[in-house]
Amino acid sequence: MNKIKAFSERNRKEILRDPLSYIFCLAFPLVMLIIMTIVDTSIPKEAVTVFHIDSLSAGVAVFGQTFVMLFTSLTVSKDRSGSFLVRMYASPMTSKDFTIGYILPMFIISTVQSIIIYIASFIISFITDVGLNIGGMLISLIALIPSSIMFIGFGLLFGTLFNEKSAPGICSIIISLGSFLGAIWFDADSIGGVMLKICKVLPFYYCTKSARSAIKLDFGADIFIIPIIIVIASAAVIGLLASLAFKSKMKADLS
Amino acid sequence: MNTIETKNLTKKYKDKTAVDSLNLTIKEGELFSLLGVNGAGKTTTIRMLACLSTPTSGEAFVNGNDCIKESGEVKKIIGISPQDTAVADNLTVRENLEFMAAIYYTDKEKIKERINKIESIFGLTEVENQRAKTLSGGWKRKLSIAMALISEPKVLFLDEPTLGLDVLARRELWRAIENLKGKMTIVLTTHYMEEAEHLSDRIAIMLSGKIVACGTLDEIEKAAGKEGKGLEEAFVTIAESGVSANE
């Protein structure tokens, strides 16, 4: 346990001391939250509901999680490309210690990020005079846990499989897919058709949908229960795949 | 007593043999240098002894533990400073040491004691609050070796410890390594003749994955017919003639 704690602590410090992590993981989502709120106040209320703060906050929280994925992949791929992991492989650390040691600090960072985004959303809700339910926000924060693990899993997977030049590129694709096909910036259900079908193929749509429904205290089967089950299953699969990939790469490195 | 022993240790990568039937014994407390040109098999040998690479055939033992079957036990008693400085860039010098210490120890007092001791050995106290990425090459190497020593290893592997350092930083690091002599078994790889000559109790010259000469400086010079001419002369003679001068 002390090994995991020590490695988590190292990873946390490495990320939090990189100014870029604040720009991407915090400043950028908050700027998007403000810009989209301004857009929302500039257009008729009924025109686009996705920019109302009760929808927007959950979308931006998922958007922020995609950047945590990026920094997870950067940390892992950078460690793998240098001699740092060689030193660690010669220590008594196991692949399980490494995997948990990478996931744990990223999960804490992701949770704090979501809390900050929700606090900002709460402040905005006062300014724009739109009510946000605190209970709904707290439940939504819990609903964001599986998506957080899923994105961190993606980061660990890409950081393990690709080098430090390729991994961020692959993550950029996921960030774009997550933003568009996660229906963060548009209402996929209103658009319907092929677009909605494509959105429903990938897990990102369900991440946004479950978090949004929770914030509105709407726990219907179609809009919360099924989406959250899909996200939990996706998180489990991606997390497991990432762990197996790391274990397999570690074994190959030591062969 | 032998701390390290290999029996026909071999490593092949597809059709290339990196290490070829290596038979080696290194005594407790000895500073043993593996000397050779790039691609001679020095790093591969160290990697196998440090359980970082699985031999294709043969056996390797560290402190009596099999490097393949008992790698967990071996890892508890070794420290390694890889060729590139393997430090956490955004952590301070002290945090790097704390991090490594926490991997091996749970007692906070013990961790503090080890860090203070290691910092004083390497003179790291003056830079302890500096982030690793801001250190010069020499300081980074010192930190890298210090991190390898935090667990009080019985065997220390130093892979090209002074590679890329200027002459002053190299000399300073030599002094630090000399201070460790006798306190643990040290296996050092280098392609600097002067370094091997200056630091080693015994030297093995590796060429194309094989040890072609092994012994003290005098023994190697004698085997090459270059008594008193220095290691470089002996090395060139052995390398060019392919003379086998094993102990």
Coordinates of C-alpha atoms in Angstrom, one line a residue:
Chain A
M1 CA 0.0 0.0 0.0
N2 CA 2.9 2.4 0.8
K3 CA 4.2 1.8 -2.7
I4 CA 0.9 2.8 -4.3
K5 CA 0.7 5.8 -2.1
A6 CA 4.2 6.9 -2.9
F7 CA 3.7 6.5 -6.6
S8 CA 0.3 8.2 -6.6
E9 CA 1.8 11.1 -4.7
R10 CA 4.6 11.4 -7.2
N11 CA 2.1 11.4 -10.2
R12 CA -0.1 14.0 -8.5
K13 CA 2.8 16.3 -7.9
E14 CA 4.1 15.8 -11.5
I15 CA 0.8 16.8 -13.0
L16 CA -0.2 19.6 -10.6
R17 CA 3.2 21.3 -11.1
D18 CA 2.7 21.5 -14.8
P19 CA 1.0 24.8 -15.6
L20 CA -0.5 23.3 -18.8
S21 CA -2.6 21.0 -16.7
Y22 CA -4.4 24.0 -15.1
I23 CA -4.9 25.6 -18.5
F24 CA -6.4 22.5 -20.1
C25 CA -8.1 20.8 -17.1
L26 CA -9.5 23.9 -15.4
A27 CA -9.2 27.2 -17.3
F28 CA -10.4 25.9 -20.7
P29 CA -13.6 24.1 -19.4
L30 CA -14.4 27.2 -17.2
V31 CA -13.9 29.5 -20.2
M32 CA -16.2 27.3 -22.3
L33 CA -18.8 27.4 -19.4
I34 CA -18.7 31.2 -19.4
I35 CA -18.8 31.5 -23.2
M36 CA -21.7 29.1 -23.7
T37 CA -23.6 30.8 -20.9
I38 CA -23.1 34.1 -22.8
V39 CA -24.3 32.4 -25.9
D40 CA -27.3 31.1 -24.0
T41 CA -28.2 34.5 -22.8
S42 CA -28.0 35.9 -26.3
I43 CA -30.4 33.5 -28.0
P44 CA -34.1 32.8 -27.3
K45 CA -34.5 30.5 -24.3
E46 CA -36.5 27.9 -26.2
A47 CA -34.1 27.7 -29.1
V48 CA -31.2 25.7 -27.6
T49 CA -31.7 24.1 -24.2
V50 CA -28.3 22.5 -24.1
F51 CA -26.7 25.8 -23.1
H52 CA -28.9 26.3 -20.1
I53 CA -26.8 26.1 -17.0
D54 CA -28.5 22.9 -15.7
S55 CA -27.5 21.1 -18.9
L56 CA -24.3 22.9 -19.7
S57 CA -22.6 22.3 -16.3
A58 CA -22.7 18.5 -16.7
G59 CA -21.6 18.7 -20.3
V60 CA -18.6 20.9 -19.4
A61 CA -17.8 18.5 -16.5
V62 CA -17.5 15.6 -19.0
F63 CA -15.6 17.9 -21.4
G64 CA -13.1 18.6 -18.6
Q65 CA -12.7 14.9 -17.9
T66 CA -11.4 14.4 -21.5
F67 CA -8.5 16.6 -20.7
V68 CA -7.7 14.5 -17.6
M69 CA -7.5 11.6 -20.0
L70 CA -5.0 13.6 -22.1
F71 CA -2.7 14.3 -19.1
T72 CA -3.0 10.7 -17.9
S73 CA -1.7 9.5 -21.3
L74 CA 1.0 12.1 -21.3
T75 CA 2.3 11.1 -17.8
V76 CA 2.3 7.4 -18.7
S77 CA 3.8 7.7 -22.1
K78 CA 6.5 10.1 -20.9
D79 CA 7.4 7.7 -18.0
R80 CA 7.6 4.8 -20.5
S81 CA 9.7 6.7 -23.1
G82 CA 12.4 7.6 -20.5
S83 CA 14.3 5.6 -18.0
F84 CA 12.0 6.4 -15.1
L85 CA 10.0 3.2 -15.4
V86 CA 13.2 1.2 -15.9
R87 CA 14.3 2.3 -12.4
M88 CA 10.8 1.6 -11.0
Y89 CA 10.7 -1.9 -12.7
A90 CA 13.8 -2.7 -10.7
S91 CA 12.0 -1.9 -7.5
P92 CA 9.6 -4.2 -5.8
M93 CA 6.6 -2.5 -7.5
T94 CA 4.1 -4.7 -9.3
S95 CA 1.9 -3.8 -12.4
K96 CA -1.0 -3.5 -10.0
D97 CA 0.9 -0.9 -8.0
F98 CA 1.7 1.1 -11.1
T99 CA -1.9 0.9 -12.5
I100 CA -3.6 2.0 -9.2
G101 CA -0.8 4.6 -8.7
Y102 CA -1.6 6.2 -12.1
I103 CA -5.4 6.0 -11.7
L104 CA -5.8 7.2 -8.1
P105 CA -4.3 10.7 -8.4
M106 CA -6.0 11.3 -11.7
F107 CA -9.3 10.3 -10.2
I108 CA -8.9 12.8 -7.4
I109 CA -7.9 15.6 -9.8
S110 CA -10.9 14.8 -12.0
T111 CA -13.2 14.9 -9.0
V112 CA -11.9 18.2 -7.8
Q113 CA -12.2 19.5 -11.4
S114 CA -15.9 18.5 -11.5
I115 CA -16.5 20.1 -8.1
I116 CA -14.9 23.4 -9.3
I117 CA -16.9 23.4 -12.5
Y118 CA -20.1 22.8 -10.5
I119 CA -19.3 25.6 -8.1
A120 CA -18.7 27.9 -11.0
S121 CA -22.0 26.7 -12.5
F122 CA -23.8 27.4 -9.2
I123 CA -22.4 31.0 -9.2
I124 CA -23.5 31.4 -12.9
S125 CA -27.0 30.1 -12.0
F126 CA -27.3 33.0 -9.5
I127 CA -26.2 35.5 -12.0
T128 CA -28.4 34.2 -14.8
D129 CA -31.3 33.7 -12.3
V130 CA -31.7 30.0 -13.2
G131 CA -32.2 27.6 -10.2
L132 CA -29.7 24.8 -9.8
N133 CA -30.5 22.1 -7.3
I134 CA -27.7 21.4 -4.9
G135 CA -28.9 17.9 -4.2
G136 CA -29.0 17.2 -8.0
M137 CA -25.5 18.6 -8.4
L138 CA -24.2 16.3 -5.6
I139 CA -25.9 13.2 -7.2
S140 CA -24.5 14.3 -10.6
L141 CA -21.0 14.5 -9.1
I142 CA -21.4 10.8 -8.1
A143 CA -22.8 10.0 -11.5
L144 CA -19.7 11.5 -13.0
I145 CA -17.4 9.0 -11.2
P146 CA -17.7 6.1 -13.7
S147 CA -17.1 8.5 -16.7
S148 CA -14.1 9.8 -14.9
I149 CA -12.7 6.3 -14.5
M150 CA -13.5 5.6 -18.1
F151 CA -11.6 8.6 -19.4
I152 CA -8.6 7.9 -17.1
G153 CA -8.7 4.3 -18.4
F154 CA -8.5 5.6 -22.0
G155 CA -5.6 7.8 -20.9
L156 CA -3.8 4.9 -19.3
L157 CA -4.5 2.7 -22.3
F158 CA -3.2 5.2 -24.9
G159 CA -0.2 6.1 -22.7
T160 CA 0.7 2.4 -22.5
L161 CA 0.2 1.6 -26.1
F162 CA 1.6 4.7 -27.8
N163 CA 4.7 6.9 -27.3
E164 CA 4.7 10.4 -26.0
K165 CA 4.3 11.9 -29.5
S166 CA 1.4 9.7 -30.6
A167 CA -0.6 9.3 -27.4
P168 CA -1.7 13.0 -27.2
G169 CA -2.7 12.8 -30.8
I170 CA -4.9 9.8 -30.2
C171 CA -6.3 11.6 -27.1
S172 CA -7.2 14.6 -29.2
I173 CA -9.3 12.4 -31.4
I174 CA -11.2 11.1 -28.3
I175 CA -11.6 14.7 -27.0
S176 CA -13.2 15.7 -30.4
L177 CA -15.3 12.6 -30.5
G178 CA -16.3 13.1 -26.8
S179 CA -17.3 16.7 -27.4
F180 CA -19.3 16.1 -30.6
L181 CA -20.7 12.6 -30.2
G182 CA -21.0 13.1 -26.4
A183 CA -23.7 15.7 -27.3
I184 CA -21.9 18.2 -25.0
W185 CA -22.5 21.2 -27.4
F186 CA -25.7 20.2 -29.0
D187 CA -28.9 18.4 -28.2
A188 CA -28.6 15.0 -30.0
D189 CA -32.0 13.9 -28.9
S190 CA -33.7 16.9 -30.6
I191 CA -31.6 16.4 -33.8
G192 CA -32.3 12.6 -33.8
G193 CA -31.8 10.6 -37.0
V194 CA -28.4 9.2 -38.0
M195 CA -26.6 11.7 -35.7
L196 CA -28.3 10.3 -32.6
K197 CA -27.7 6.7 -33.8
I198 CA -24.0 7.5 -34.1
C199 CA -24.0 9.2 -30.6
K200 CA -25.6 6.1 -29.1
V201 CA -23.0 3.8 -30.4
L202 CA -20.2 5.4 -28.3
P203 CA -20.2 5.7 -24.5
F204 CA -19.6 9.5 -24.4
Y205 CA -23.3 10.4 -25.1
Y206 CA -24.3 8.3 -22.0
C207 CA -21.8 10.1 -19.8
T208 CA -23.3 13.5 -20.6
K209 CA -26.9 12.2 -20.5
S210 CA -26.6 10.5 -17.1
A211 CA -24.8 13.5 -15.5
R212 CA -27.4 15.9 -17.0
S213 CA -30.4 13.9 -15.8
A214 CA -28.9 13.6 -12.3
I215 CA -28.5 17.4 -12.0
K216 CA -32.2 17.8 -13.0
L217 CA -33.1 15.1 -10.5
D218 CA -34.6 13.1 -13.4
F219 CA -34.0 9.5 -12.7
G220 CA -36.1 7.8 -15.4
A221 CA -34.9 4.5 -16.8
D222 CA -34.2 5.8 -20.3
I223 CA -32.5 9.0 -19.3
F224 CA -30.6 8.0 -16.2
I225 CA -30.6 4.3 -15.2
I226 CA -29.7 2.8 -18.6
P227 CA -27.2 5.5 -19.5
I228 CA -25.4 5.2 -16.1
I229 CA -25.3 1.4 -16.5
I230 CA -23.8 1.8 -19.9
V231 CA -21.1 4.2 -18.5
I232 CA -20.3 1.9 -15.6
A233 CA -19.9 -1.0 -18.0
S234 CA -17.7 1.0 -20.3
A235 CA -15.6 2.2 -17.4
A236 CA -15.1 -1.4 -16.2
V237 CA -14.2 -2.6 -19.7
I238 CA -11.8 0.3 -20.5
G239 CA -10.3 0.2 -17.0
L240 CA -9.7 -3.5 -17.3
L241 CA -8.3 -3.2 -20.8
A242 CA -5.9 -0.5 -19.7
S243 CA -4.7 -2.6 -16.7
L244 CA -4.2 -5.6 -18.9
A245 CA -2.4 -3.6 -21.5
F246 CA 0.0 -2.1 -18.9
K247 CA 0.6 -5.5 -17.4
S248 CA 1.3 -7.0 -20.8
K249 CA 3.6 -4.1 -21.8
M250 CA 5.5 -4.3 -18.5
K251 CA 6.0 -8.1 -19.1
A252 CA 7.2 -7.4 -22.7
D253 CA 9.6 -4.6 -21.4
L254 CA 11.1 -7.1 -18.9
S255 CA 11.4 -10.0 -21.4
Chain B
M1 CA 31.9 -14.8 -1.1
N2 CA 30.5 -14.2 -4.5
T3 CA 27.6 -11.7 -4.7
I4 CA 27.0 -12.1 -8.4
E5 CA 27.4 -15.3 -10.4
T6 CA 26.4 -16.0 -14.0
K7 CA 26.5 -19.4 -15.8
N8 CA 26.4 -19.3 -19.6
L9 CA 24.2 -16.3 -19.4
T10 CA 22.9 -15.5 -22.9
K11 CA 20.5 -13.0 -24.4
K12 CA 19.4 -13.1 -28.0
Y13 CA 17.2 -10.6 -29.9
K14 CA 15.9 -12.5 -32.9
D15 CA 19.1 -13.4 -34.8
K16 CA 21.4 -11.0 -32.9
T17 CA 23.2 -12.3 -29.8
A18 CA 23.6 -9.4 -27.4
V19 CA 25.3 -11.4 -24.6
D20 CA 26.9 -14.7 -25.4
S21 CA 27.5 -17.4 -22.7
L22 CA 28.7 -15.1 -20.0
N23 CA 30.4 -16.7 -17.0
L24 CA 31.1 -14.1 -14.4
T25 CA 31.7 -14.0 -10.7
I26 CA 31.8 -10.8 -8.7
K27 CA 32.9 -10.8 -5.1
E28 CA 31.1 -9.1 -2.2
G29 CA 32.1 -5.4 -1.8
E30 CA 33.9 -5.4 -5.1
L31 CA 33.7 -2.5 -7.7
F32 CA 33.5 -4.4 -11.0
S33 CA 33.5 -2.6 -14.3
L34 CA 32.1 -3.9 -17.5
L35 CA 34.1 -2.1 -20.2
G36 CA 33.3 -2.1 -23.9
V37 CA 32.4 -0.2 -27.0
N38 CA 28.8 0.7 -27.8
G39 CA 26.7 -2.5 -28.4
A40 CA 29.2 -4.8 -26.6
G41 CA 26.4 -6.1 -24.3
K42 CA 27.2 -4.2 -21.1
T43 CA 23.8 -2.7 -20.6
T44 CA 22.1 -6.0 -21.5
T45 CA 24.2 -7.8 -18.9
I46 CA 23.2 -5.3 -16.2
R47 CA 19.5 -5.5 -17.3
M48 CA 19.6 -9.3 -16.8
L49 CA 21.3 -9.0 -13.4
A50 CA 18.8 -6.4 -12.3
C51 CA 15.8 -8.5 -13.4
L52 CA 14.9 -6.0 -16.2
S53 CA 15.4 -8.5 -19.0
T54 CA 14.9 -12.3 -19.1
P55 CA 17.9 -14.3 -20.3
T56 CA 17.4 -16.4 -23.4
S57 CA 19.4 -19.2 -21.7
G58 CA 21.8 -19.6 -18.8
E59 CA 21.5 -18.5 -15.2
A60 CA 22.2 -15.5 -13.1
F61 CA 22.4 -15.2 -9.3
V62 CA 22.5 -12.1 -7.1
N63 CA 23.3 -12.8 -3.5
G64 CA 22.4 -16.4 -4.1
N65 CA 18.9 -15.5 -5.5
D66 CA 18.0 -16.7 -9.0
C67 CA 17.3 -13.6 -11.1
I68 CA 14.5 -15.4 -13.0
K69 CA 12.8 -17.5 -10.3
E70 CA 13.4 -15.2 -7.4
S71 CA 13.3 -11.8 -9.0
G72 CA 11.2 -10.4 -6.2
E73 CA 14.0 -11.2 -3.7
V74 CA 16.6 -9.8 -6.0
K75 CA 14.7 -6.5 -6.4
K76 CA 14.7 -6.0 -2.7
I77 CA 18.5 -5.9 -2.5
I78 CA 19.5 -4.1 -5.6
G79 CA 19.6 -0.4 -6.7
I80 CA 20.0 0.8 -10.3
S81 CA 20.9 4.1 -11.8
P82 CA 20.0 3.7 -15.5
Q83 CA 21.9 5.3 -18.4
D84 CA 19.5 8.2 -18.7
T85 CA 18.9 10.1 -15.5
A86 CA 15.7 8.5 -14.3
V87 CA 14.4 11.2 -12.0
A88 CA 10.9 12.7 -11.5
D89 CA 11.5 16.1 -13.2
N90 CA 8.8 18.1 -11.4
L91 CA 9.7 16.9 -8.0
T92 CA 12.4 18.5 -5.9
V93 CA 15.6 16.6 -5.0
R94 CA 14.3 15.8 -1.5
E95 CA 10.9 14.8 -2.9
N96 CA 12.6 12.4 -5.3
L97 CA 14.5 10.8 -2.5
E98 CA 11.3 10.7 -0.3
F99 CA 9.4 9.1 -3.1
M100 CA 12.0 6.3 -3.6
A101 CA 12.4 5.8 0.2
A102 CA 8.6 5.4 0.6
I103 CA 8.7 2.5 -1.9
Y104 CA 11.0 0.6 0.4
Y105 CA 10.2 1.8 3.9
T106 CA 7.1 2.6 5.9
D107 CA 8.8 4.1 9.0
K108 CA 8.8 7.9 8.6
E109 CA 11.8 8.3 11.0
K110 CA 13.8 5.7 8.9
I111 CA 12.9 7.5 5.7
K112 CA 14.1 10.8 7.1
E113 CA 17.3 9.3 8.4
R114 CA 18.1 7.6 5.1
I115 CA 17.4 10.8 3.1
N116 CA 19.6 12.9 5.4
K117 CA 22.4 10.4 5.2
I118 CA 22.2 10.1 1.4
E119 CA 22.0 13.8 1.0
S120 CA 25.2 14.3 3.0
I121 CA 27.1 11.6 1.1
F122 CA 26.3 13.3 -2.2
G123 CA 26.3 16.8 -1.0
L124 CA 22.7 17.2 -2.2
T125 CA 21.5 19.3 0.8
E126 CA 22.3 22.5 -0.9
V127 CA 20.0 21.7 -3.8
E128 CA 17.3 19.7 -1.9
N129 CA 14.6 22.2 -2.6
Q130 CA 15.4 22.5 -6.3
R131 CA 13.2 20.8 -8.8
A132 CA 15.1 18.0 -10.6
K133 CA 14.5 19.5 -14.1
T134 CA 16.4 22.6 -13.1
L135 CA 19.5 20.6 -12.1
S136 CA 22.7 20.4 -14.2
G137 CA 23.7 17.1 -15.7
G138 CA 26.1 16.3 -12.9
W139 CA 23.7 17.0 -10.2
K140 CA 21.0 14.9 -11.9
R141 CA 23.4 12.0 -12.1
K142 CA 24.2 12.4 -8.5
L143 CA 20.5 12.4 -7.6
S144 CA 19.9 9.4 -9.8
I145 CA 22.6 7.4 -8.0
A146 CA 21.4 8.7 -4.6
M147 CA 17.9 7.4 -5.5
A148 CA 19.4 4.0 -6.3
L149 CA 21.1 4.0 -2.9
I150 CA 18.1 5.0 -0.7
S151 CA 17.1 1.4 -0.1
E152 CA 20.6 0.4 1.2
P153 CA 21.1 -2.0 -1.6
K154 CA 23.6 -4.9 -1.3
V155 CA 24.3 -4.5 -5.1
L156 CA 24.4 -1.2 -7.0
F157 CA 24.2 -1.2 -10.8
L158 CA 25.6 2.0 -12.4
D159 CA 24.9 2.1 -16.2
E160 CA 27.3 4.6 -17.8
P161 CA 27.1 6.9 -14.8
T162 CA 29.3 9.7 -16.2
L163 CA 28.1 9.6 -19.8
G164 CA 27.8 13.1 -21.2
L165 CA 29.2 14.9 -18.2
D166 CA 32.0 17.4 -18.3
V167 CA 35.4 16.6 -16.8
L168 CA 34.7 18.4 -13.5
A169 CA 31.3 16.8 -13.0
R170 CA 32.8 13.4 -13.9
R171 CA 35.6 13.8 -11.4
E172 CA 33.1 14.8 -8.7
L173 CA 31.0 11.8 -9.4
W174 CA 34.0 9.5 -9.3
R175 CA 34.7 10.8 -5.8
A176 CA 31.1 10.0 -4.8
I177 CA 31.4 6.5 -6.3
E178 CA 34.8 6.0 -4.6
N179 CA 33.2 6.8 -1.2
L180 CA 30.8 3.9 -1.8
K181 CA 33.6 1.3 -2.5
G182 CA 33.7 -1.6 -0.1
K183 CA 30.3 -0.7 1.4
M184 CA 28.4 -2.7 -1.3
T185 CA 29.0 -4.6 -4.5
I186 CA 29.1 -2.1 -7.4
V187 CA 28.7 -3.1 -11.0
L188 CA 29.5 -0.3 -13.4
T189 CA 29.4 -0.1 -17.1
T190 CA 31.5 2.4 -19.0
H191 CA 33.3 2.9 -22.3
Y192 CA 35.7 5.4 -20.7
M193 CA 39.0 3.6 -20.1
E194 CA 40.1 6.2 -17.6
E195 CA 37.0 5.7 -15.5
A196 CA 37.3 1.9 -15.4
E197 CA 41.1 2.3 -14.6
H198 CA 40.4 4.8 -11.8
L199 CA 37.5 3.2 -10.0
S200 CA 37.6 -0.6 -10.5
D201 CA 38.8 -3.4 -8.4
R202 CA 38.4 -5.7 -11.4
I203 CA 37.5 -5.0 -15.0
A204 CA 35.9 -7.2 -17.7
I205 CA 36.3 -6.2 -21.3
M206 CA 33.3 -7.1 -23.4
L207 CA 33.3 -7.4 -27.1
S208 CA 30.3 -8.6 -29.2
G209 CA 28.6 -10.0 -26.1
K210 CA 31.5 -12.0 -24.8
I211 CA 34.0 -11.3 -22.1
V212 CA 37.4 -11.3 -23.7
A213 CA 39.4 -10.3 -20.7
C214 CA 38.7 -10.1 -17.0
G215 CA 40.9 -9.3 -14.0
T216 CA 42.7 -6.5 -12.3
L217 CA 44.3 -3.7 -14.3
D218 CA 47.7 -5.3 -14.0
E219 CA 46.3 -8.7 -15.1
I220 CA 44.6 -7.2 -18.1
E221 CA 47.7 -5.3 -19.1
K222 CA 49.8 -8.5 -18.7
A223 CA 47.4 -10.6 -20.7
A224 CA 47.6 -8.0 -23.5
G225 CA 51.4 -7.8 -23.3
K226 CA 51.1 -4.1 -22.4
E227 CA 52.4 -4.0 -18.8
G228 CA 52.4 -0.5 -17.4
K229 CA 51.0 1.0 -20.6
G230 CA 47.6 1.7 -19.3
L231 CA 44.1 0.2 -19.9
E232 CA 43.6 1.9 -23.2
E233 CA 46.6 0.3 -24.8
A234 CA 45.6 -3.1 -23.4
F235 CA 42.0 -2.6 -24.5
V236 CA 43.0 -1.7 -28.1
T237 CA 45.3 -4.7 -28.3
I238 CA 42.7 -7.1 -27.0
A239 CA 39.9 -5.6 -29.1
E240 CA 42.0 -5.7 -32.3
S241 CA 43.5 -9.1 -31.8
G242 CA 40.5 -10.7 -30.2
V243 CA 42.9 -12.1 -27.6
S244 CA 41.1 -14.2 -25.0
A245 CA 42.5 -13.3 -21.7
N246 CA 39.9 -14.6 -19.3
E247 CA 40.8 -15.1 -15.7

